[in-house]
PDB file of C-alpha atoms in Angstrom:
ATOM      1  CA  MET A 541       0.000   0.000   0.000  1.00 89.00           C
ATOM      2  CA  LYS A 542       1.297   3.410  -1.005  1.00 93.00           C
ATOM      3  CA  ALA A 543      -1.154   5.722   0.778  1.00 97.00           C
ATOM      4  CA  VAL A 544      -3.717   5.935   3.554  1.00 98.00           C
ATOM      5  CA  LEU A 545      -6.950   7.905   3.505  1.00 98.00           C
ATOM      6  CA  PHE A 546      -8.761   8.527   6.767  1.00 98.00           C
ATOM      7  CA  ASP A 547     -12.265   9.342   7.843  1.00 98.00           C
ATOM      8  CA  LEU A 548     -12.174  12.313  10.253  1.00 97.00           C
ATOM      9  CA  ASP A 549     -14.623  12.042  13.165  1.00 96.00           C
ATOM     10  CA  GLY A 550     -13.978   8.984  15.311  1.00 96.00           C
ATOM     11  CA  THR A 551     -11.036   7.863  13.167  1.00 98.00           C
ATOM     12  CA  LEU A 552      -8.544  10.734  13.316  1.00 98.00           C
ATOM     13  CA  ILE A 553     -10.120  13.124  15.827  1.00 97.00           C
ATOM     14  CA  ASP A 554     -12.251  12.701  18.913  1.00 97.00           C
ATOM     15  CA  SER A 555     -14.962  15.254  18.146  1.00 96.00           C
ATOM     16  CA  ALA A 556     -17.636  13.583  20.290  1.00 96.00           C
ATOM     17  CA  PRO A 557     -17.178  15.962  23.275  1.00 97.00           C
ATOM     18  CA  GLN A 558     -17.980  18.985  21.114  1.00 97.00           C
ATOM     19  CA  LEU A 559     -20.788  17.285  19.173  1.00 97.00           C
ATOM     20  CA  VAL A 560     -22.556  15.794  22.175  1.00 97.00           C
ATOM     21  CA  GLY A 561     -21.970  19.005  24.099  1.00 97.00           C
ATOM     22  CA  ALA A 562     -23.685  21.028  21.360  1.00 97.00           C
ATOM     23  CA  LEU A 563     -26.559  18.551  21.324  1.00 98.00           C
ATOM     24  CA  ASN A 564     -27.024  18.898  25.062  1.00 98.00           C
ATOM     25  CA  GLN A 565     -26.977  22.686  24.814  1.00 98.00           C
ATOM     26  CA  LEU A 566     -29.798  22.403  22.293  1.00 98.00           C
ATOM     27  CA  ARG A 567     -31.691  19.980  24.524  1.00 98.00           C
ATOM     28  CA  GLN A 568     -31.371  22.472  27.364  1.00 98.00           C
ATOM     29  CA  GLN A 569     -33.028  25.118  25.184  1.00 97.00           C
ATOM     30  CA  TYR A 570     -36.008  22.760  24.924  1.00 97.00           C
ATOM     31  CA  ASN A 571     -36.009  22.079  28.679  1.00 98.00           C
ATOM     32  CA  LEU A 572     -34.722  18.558  28.223  1.00 98.00           C
ATOM     33  CA  PRO A 573     -32.083  16.959  30.450  1.00 98.00           C
ATOM     34  CA  PRO A 574     -28.669  16.202  28.948  1.00 97.00           C
ATOM     35  CA  ILE A 575     -28.107  12.769  27.486  1.00 96.00           C
ATOM     36  CA  PRO A 576     -25.131  10.923  28.996  1.00 96.00           C
ATOM     37  CA  PHE A 577     -21.957  11.372  26.995  1.00 95.00           C
ATOM     38  CA  LEU A 578     -21.466   7.651  26.448  1.00 93.00           C
ATOM     39  CA  VAL A 579     -25.022   7.420  25.070  1.00 93.00           C
ATOM     40  CA  GLY A 580     -24.419  10.220  22.584  1.00 94.00           C
ATOM     41  CA  ARG A 581     -20.832   9.319  21.632  1.00 95.00           C
ATOM     42  CA  PRO A 582     -21.634   6.539  19.111  1.00 93.00           C
ATOM     43  CA  PHE A 583     -23.757   8.992  17.104  1.00 92.00           C
ATOM     44  CA  ALA A 584     -20.880  11.429  16.590  1.00 91.00           C
ATOM     45  CA  SER A 585     -19.962   9.719  13.302  1.00 85.00           C
ATOM     46  CA  HIS A 586     -23.443  10.302  11.910  1.00 87.00           C
ATOM     47  CA  GLY A 587     -23.396  14.102  11.866  1.00 88.00           C
ATOM     48  CA  ALA A 588     -26.340  16.308  12.724  1.00 92.00           C
ATOM     49  CA  ALA A 589     -28.844  13.738  11.478  1.00 92.00           C
ATOM     50  CA  GLY A 590     -27.608  11.029  13.813  1.00 92.00           C
ATOM     51  CA  LEU A 591     -27.274  13.360  16.775  1.00 95.00           C
ATOM     52  CA  LEU A 592     -30.797  14.746  16.364  1.00 96.00           C
ATOM     53  CA  LYS A 593     -32.091  11.195  16.202  1.00 94.00           C
ATOM     54  CA  ALA A 594     -30.310  10.452  19.452  1.00 94.00           C
ATOM     55  CA  GLY A 595     -31.274  13.685  21.171  1.00 96.00           C
ATOM     56  CA  PHE A 596     -34.762  14.360  19.867  1.00 97.00           C
ATOM     57  CA  ASP A 597     -35.828  11.175  18.082  1.00 95.00           C
ATOM     58  CA  MET A 598     -36.204  13.291  14.932  1.00 95.00           C
ATOM     59  CA  ASP A 599     -35.571  12.366  11.318  1.00 93.00           C
ATOM     60  CA  LYS A 600     -35.864  14.146   7.999  1.00 93.00           C
ATOM     61  CA  ASN A 601     -39.602  13.478   7.833  1.00 95.00           C
ATOM     62  CA  ASP A 602     -40.238  15.684  10.869  1.00 95.00           C
ATOM     63  CA  PRO A 603     -41.566  19.143   9.858  1.00 96.00           C
ATOM     64  CA  ALA A 604     -39.238  20.791  12.387  1.00 96.00           C
ATOM     65  CA  TYR A 605     -36.177  18.840  11.271  1.00 96.00           C
ATOM     66  CA  ASP A 606     -34.508  21.466   9.073  1.00 96.00           C
ATOM     67  CA  SER A 607     -34.881  24.241  11.609  1.00 97.00           C
ATOM     68  CA  ARG A 608     -33.605  21.978  14.405  1.00 97.00           C
ATOM     69  CA  VAL A 609     -30.545  21.061  12.335  1.00 96.00           C
ATOM     70  CA  GLN A 610     -29.791  24.749  11.872  1.00 97.00           C
ATOM     71  CA  GLU A 611     -30.192  25.370  15.594  1.00 98.00           C
ATOM     72  CA  PHE A 612     -27.751  22.557  16.294  1.00 97.00           C
ATOM     73  CA  LEU A 613     -25.210  23.837  13.764  1.00 97.00           C
ATOM     74  CA  ASP A 614     -25.448  27.368  15.164  1.00 97.00           C
ATOM     75  CA  ILE A 615     -24.378  26.000  18.540  1.00 98.00           C
ATOM     76  CA  TYR A 616     -21.777  23.604  17.141  1.00 97.00           C
ATOM     77  CA  LYS A 617     -20.019  26.288  15.098  1.00 97.00           C
ATOM     78  CA  GLU A 618     -19.158  28.083  18.338  1.00 97.00           C
ATOM     79  CA  VAL A 619     -17.507  25.044  19.949  1.00 96.00           C
ATOM     80  CA  PHE A 620     -16.427  22.680  17.160  1.00 96.00           C
ATOM     81  CA  ASN A 621     -12.750  23.633  17.244  1.00 96.00           C
ATOM     82  CA  HIS A 622     -12.312  23.999  20.996  1.00 94.00           C
ATOM     83  CA  ASN A 623      -9.557  21.734  22.321  1.00 93.00           C
ATOM     84  CA  VAL A 624     -10.190  18.911  19.840  1.00 94.00           C
ATOM     85  CA  GLN A 625      -7.870  15.972  20.443  1.00 95.00           C
ATOM     86  CA  CYS A 626      -6.764  13.214  18.104  1.00 97.00           C
ATOM     87  CA  MET A 627      -7.895   9.701  18.838  1.00 97.00           C
ATOM     88  CA  GLU A 628      -5.467   7.853  21.064  1.00 97.00           C
ATOM     89  CA  GLY A 629      -2.558   6.486  19.027  1.00 97.00           C
ATOM     90  CA  ILE A 630      -3.164   8.670  15.950  1.00 98.00           C
ATOM     91  CA  GLU A 631      -0.229  10.970  16.640  1.00 97.00           C
ATOM     92  CA  GLU A 632       2.192   8.053  16.602  1.00 96.00           C
ATOM     93  CA  LEU A 633       0.633   6.653  13.426  1.00 97.00           C
ATOM     94  CA  ILE A 634       0.766   9.941  11.511  1.00 97.00           C
ATOM     95  CA  ASN A 635       4.336  10.587  12.621  1.00 96.00           C
ATOM     96  CA  THR A 636       5.281   7.135  11.363  1.00 96.00           C
ATOM     97  CA  LEU A 637       3.573   7.712   8.005  1.00 96.00           C
ATOM     98  CA  ASN A 638       5.426  11.011   7.633  1.00 95.00           C
ATOM     99  CA  LEU A 639       8.729   9.410   8.613  1.00 95.00           C
ATOM    100  CA  ARG A 640       8.251   6.631   6.064  1.00 94.00           C
ATOM    101  CA  GLU A 641       7.107   9.163   3.436  1.00 94.00           C
ATOM    102  CA  ILE A 642       3.766   7.406   2.953  1.00 96.00           C
ATOM    103  CA  SER A 643       1.132   9.698   1.501  1.00 97.00           C
ATOM    104  CA  TRP A 644      -2.007  10.285   3.559  1.00 98.00           C
ATOM    105  CA  GLY A 645      -5.165  12.305   3.310  1.00 98.00           C
ATOM    106  CA  ILE A 646      -8.639  12.799   4.721  1.00 98.00           C
ATOM    107  CA  VAL A 647     -12.062  12.100   3.191  1.00 98.00           C
ATOM    108  CA  THR A 648     -14.974  13.097   5.419  1.00 98.00           C
ATOM    109  CA  ASN A 649     -18.691  13.759   5.150  1.00 96.00           C
ATOM    110  CA  LYS A 650     -18.192  16.761   7.442  1.00 96.00           C
ATOM    111  CA  ALA A 651     -18.852  20.118   5.770  1.00 96.00           C
ATOM    112  CA  LYS A 652     -15.786  22.031   4.587  1.00 97.00           C
ATOM    113  CA  LYS A 653     -16.539  24.975   6.901  1.00 97.00           C
ATOM    114  CA  PHE A 654     -15.962  22.663   9.865  1.00 97.00           C
ATOM    115  CA  ALA A 655     -13.432  20.191   8.461  1.00 97.00           C
ATOM    116  CA  GLN A 656     -10.951  22.724   7.070  1.00 98.00           C
ATOM    117  CA  PRO A 657     -10.467  24.738  10.293  1.00 97.00           C
ATOM    118  CA  LEU A 658     -10.210  21.543  12.344  1.00 97.00           C
ATOM    119  CA  VAL A 659      -7.499  20.150  10.114  1.00 97.00           C
ATOM    120  CA  SER A 660      -5.556  23.322   9.323  1.00 96.00           C
ATOM    121  CA  SER A 661      -5.394  24.441  12.967  1.00 94.00           C
ATOM    122  CA  HIS A 662      -4.160  21.101  14.275  1.00 93.00           C
ATOM    123  CA  PRO A 663      -0.347  20.835  14.123  1.00 91.00           C
ATOM    124  CA  LEU A 664      -0.462  17.111  13.392  1.00 94.00           C
ATOM    125  CA  LEU A 665      -3.234  17.080  10.798  1.00 96.00           C
ATOM    126  CA  SER A 666      -2.252  20.215   8.916  1.00 94.00           C
ATOM    127  CA  SER A 667       0.380  18.222   7.006  1.00 93.00           C
ATOM    128  CA  THR A 668      -2.285  16.166   5.222  1.00 97.00           C
ATOM    129  CA  GLU A 669      -1.802  15.986   1.464  1.00 97.00           C
ATOM    130  CA  CYS A 670      -5.510  16.296   0.735  1.00 98.00           C
ATOM    131  CA  LEU A 671      -8.816  17.015   2.445  1.00 98.00           C
ATOM    132  CA  ILE A 672     -12.092  16.143   0.738  1.00 98.00           C
ATOM    133  CA  ALA A 673     -15.164  17.363   2.623  1.00 98.00           C
ATOM    134  CA  GLY A 674     -18.711  16.099   2.250  1.00 96.00           C
ATOM    135  CA  ASP A 675     -19.952  19.199   0.439  1.00 97.00           C
ATOM    136  CA  GLU A 676     -17.098  19.128  -2.075  1.00 98.00           C
ATOM    137  CA  VAL A 677     -18.532  16.110  -3.900  1.00 98.00           C
ATOM    138  CA  GLY A 678     -21.826  15.497  -5.602  1.00 98.00           C
ATOM    139  CA  VAL A 679     -22.673  12.544  -3.347  1.00 97.00           C
ATOM    140  CA  PRO A 680     -20.948  11.943   0.021  1.00 96.00           C
ATOM    141  CA  LYS A 681     -20.081   8.534   1.490  1.00 97.00           C
ATOM    142  CA  PRO A 682     -21.167   5.768   1.069  1.00 97.00           C
ATOM    143  CA  SER A 683     -20.570   6.994  -2.475  1.00 98.00           C
ATOM    144  CA  PRO A 684     -16.930   6.425  -3.504  1.00 98.00           C
ATOM    145  CA  GLU A 685     -16.761   9.824  -5.210  1.00 98.00           C
ATOM    146  CA  GLY A 686     -14.735  11.566  -2.496  1.00 98.00           C
ATOM    147  CA  LEU A 687     -12.277   8.691  -2.212  1.00 98.00           C
ATOM    148  CA  LEU A 688     -11.711   8.607  -5.959  1.00 98.00           C
ATOM    149  CA  LYS A 689     -11.204  12.367  -5.986  1.00 98.00           C
ATOM    150  CA  ALA A 690      -8.559  11.981  -3.277  1.00 98.00           C
ATOM    151  CA  SER A 691      -6.892   9.208  -5.287  1.00 98.00           C
ATOM    152  CA  GLN A 692      -6.599  11.559  -8.239  1.00 98.00           C
ATOM    153  CA  LEU A 693      -5.161  14.357  -6.080  1.00 98.00           C
ATOM    154  CA  LEU A 694      -2.547  11.993  -4.647  1.00 98.00           C
ATOM    155  CA  SER A 695      -1.816  10.536  -8.112  1.00 98.00           C
ATOM    156  CA  ILE A 696      -2.013   7.046  -6.616  1.00 98.00           C
ATOM    157  CA  GLN A 697      -4.165   4.210  -7.925  1.00 98.00           C
ATOM    158  CA  PRO A 698      -7.135   3.303  -5.687  1.00 98.00           C
ATOM    159  CA  SER A 699      -5.894  -0.299  -5.421  1.00 97.00           C
ATOM    160  CA  ASP A 700      -2.735   1.024  -3.712  1.00 97.00           C
ATOM    161  CA  ILE A 701      -4.676   2.998  -1.071  1.00 98.00           C
ATOM    162  CA  ILE A 702      -6.078   2.024   2.326  1.00 98.00           C
ATOM    163  CA  TYR A 703      -9.234   3.760   3.549  1.00 98.00           C
ATOM    164  CA  LEU A 704      -9.733   3.676   7.307  1.00 98.00           C
ATOM    165  CA  GLY A 705     -13.074   4.572   8.880  1.00 98.00           C
ATOM    166  CA  ASP A 706     -15.344   3.682  11.765  1.00 97.00           C
ATOM    167  CA  ASP A 707     -18.683   3.362   9.980  1.00 95.00           C
ATOM    168  CA  ARG A 708     -20.278   0.900   7.566  1.00 96.00           C
ATOM    169  CA  ARG A 709     -20.580   3.626   4.927  1.00 96.00           C
ATOM    170  CA  ASP A 710     -16.792   4.044   5.021  1.00 98.00           C
ATOM    171  CA  VAL A 711     -16.383   0.391   4.133  1.00 98.00           C
ATOM    172  CA  MET A 712     -18.959   0.640   1.350  1.00 98.00           C
ATOM    173  CA  ALA A 713     -17.219   3.677  -0.148  1.00 98.00           C
ATOM    174  CA  ALA A 714     -13.781   2.057   0.033  1.00 98.00           C
ATOM    175  CA  ASN A 715     -14.942  -1.203  -1.511  1.00 98.00           C
ATOM    176  CA  ASP A 716     -16.743   0.597  -4.335  1.00 98.00           C
ATOM    177  CA  ALA A 717     -13.650   2.734  -4.964  1.00 98.00           C
ATOM    178  CA  GLY A 718     -11.474  -0.353  -5.241  1.00 98.00           C
ATOM    179  CA  MET A 719      -9.453   0.542  -2.157  1.00 98.00           C
ATOM    180  CA  VAL A 720      -8.459  -1.620   0.805  1.00 98.00           C
ATOM    181  CA  SER A 721     -11.211  -1.125   3.386  1.00 98.00           C
ATOM    182  CA  ILE A 722     -10.234  -1.203   7.052  1.00 98.00           C
ATOM    183  CA  VAL A 723     -12.512  -0.590  10.033  1.00 98.00           C
ATOM    184  CA  ALA A 724     -11.270   1.485  12.967  1.00 98.00           C
ATOM    185  CA  ARG A 725     -13.007  -0.476  15.698  1.00 96.00           C
ATOM    186  CA  TYR A 726     -11.618   1.992  18.242  1.00 96.00           C
ATOM    187  CA  GLY A 727     -13.981   4.642  16.824  1.00 96.00           C
ATOM    188  CA  TYR A 728     -17.629   5.536  17.358  1.00 96.00           C
ATOM    189  CA  LEU A 729     -19.272   2.182  16.781  1.00 92.00           C
ATOM    190  CA  GLU A 730     -22.723   1.843  18.289  1.00 85.00           C
ATOM    191  CA  ALA A 731     -23.594  -0.762  20.867  1.00 80.00           C
ATOM    192  CA  GLY A 732     -24.386  -3.939  18.990  1.00 84.00           C
ATOM    193  CA  ASP A 733     -22.458  -2.933  15.876  1.00 89.00           C
ATOM    194  CA  ASP A 734     -20.580  -5.921  14.498  1.00 93.00           C
ATOM    195  CA  ALA A 735     -17.865  -4.712  12.155  1.00 95.00           C
ATOM    196  CA  ASN A 736     -17.342  -8.293  11.028  1.00 95.00           C
ATOM    197  CA  THR A 737     -20.600  -8.019   9.041  1.00 96.00           C
ATOM    198  CA  TRP A 738     -19.541  -4.905   7.097  1.00 97.00           C
ATOM    199  CA  ASN A 739     -17.532  -6.716   4.410  1.00 97.00           C
ATOM    200  CA  ALA A 740     -14.346  -4.851   5.283  1.00 98.00           C
ATOM    201  CA  GLN A 741     -11.070  -6.429   4.270  1.00 97.00           C
ATOM    202  CA  HIS A 742      -9.524  -5.817   7.683  1.00 97.00           C
ATOM    203  CA  ILE A 743     -10.428  -4.587  11.176  1.00 97.00           C
ATOM    204  CA  ILE A 744      -8.055  -2.885  13.593  1.00 98.00           C
ATOM    205  CA  ASP A 745      -8.453  -2.122  17.290  1.00 97.00           C
ATOM    206  CA  LYS A 746      -5.818   0.624  17.569  1.00 97.00           C
ATOM    207  CA  PRO A 747      -4.206   2.965  15.028  1.00 98.00           C
ATOM    208  CA  SER A 748      -0.772   1.339  15.170  1.00 95.00           C
ATOM    209  CA  ASP A 749      -2.308  -1.905  13.866  1.00 97.00           C
ATOM    210  CA  LEU A 750      -2.553  -0.196  10.482  1.00 97.00           C
ATOM    211  CA  LEU A 751       1.208  -0.275  10.042  1.00 94.00           C
ATOM    212  CA  SER A 752       1.225  -4.028   9.421  1.00 93.00           C
ATOM    213  CA  TYR A 753      -0.721  -3.439   6.169  1.00 93.00           C
ATOM    214  CA  LEU A 754       1.762  -0.916   4.762  1.00 88.00           C
ATOM    215  CA  SER A 755       4.866  -1.427   2.676  1.00 69.00           C
ATOM    216  CA  PRO A 756       8.104  -1.640   4.707  1.00 65.00           C
TER     217      PRO A 756
END
């Protein structure tokens, strides 16, 4: 393998504190008690839609859905880049990739207005060779479009690239792009999620496990 592409939330960065915190601020505005962090954490990979489902049992069919999403985003934009940490073990992995001169990039469904500041302001992540956000493609993951766009930017064939993510849609996108799909089981999997049923080529439990799939 000549390159690694990463999902962002729950794979590279631990954004759950900010996401669940914003959700609980919104719940407070509606006189609802906060949901426990560990209850909300698995939904952090699913964006506003997943968090509103967890916090308000709302989906896109609810007449108030669009306005509630905007309310959530208005809160999140004030806190999204406050003291965001990388997932445990990511710093060592990225430093090793850089040392071995292995290309790496990021493909996320997160909007560019959030993803770009998060990445560019983080000393470790700012060295990424590419960042493809969810609103920079016609169809976000599970479509392979963003992954293929990243492959073109890196000038590396998809078959020589690993894509690491913590959600089933990441696996679907990687498989459809012809990349090596690997599940980050250390990420935001929901209770009862069985990554073994996602048709991924590999599953890892900590970031350093990825190194065994790379060229020496």
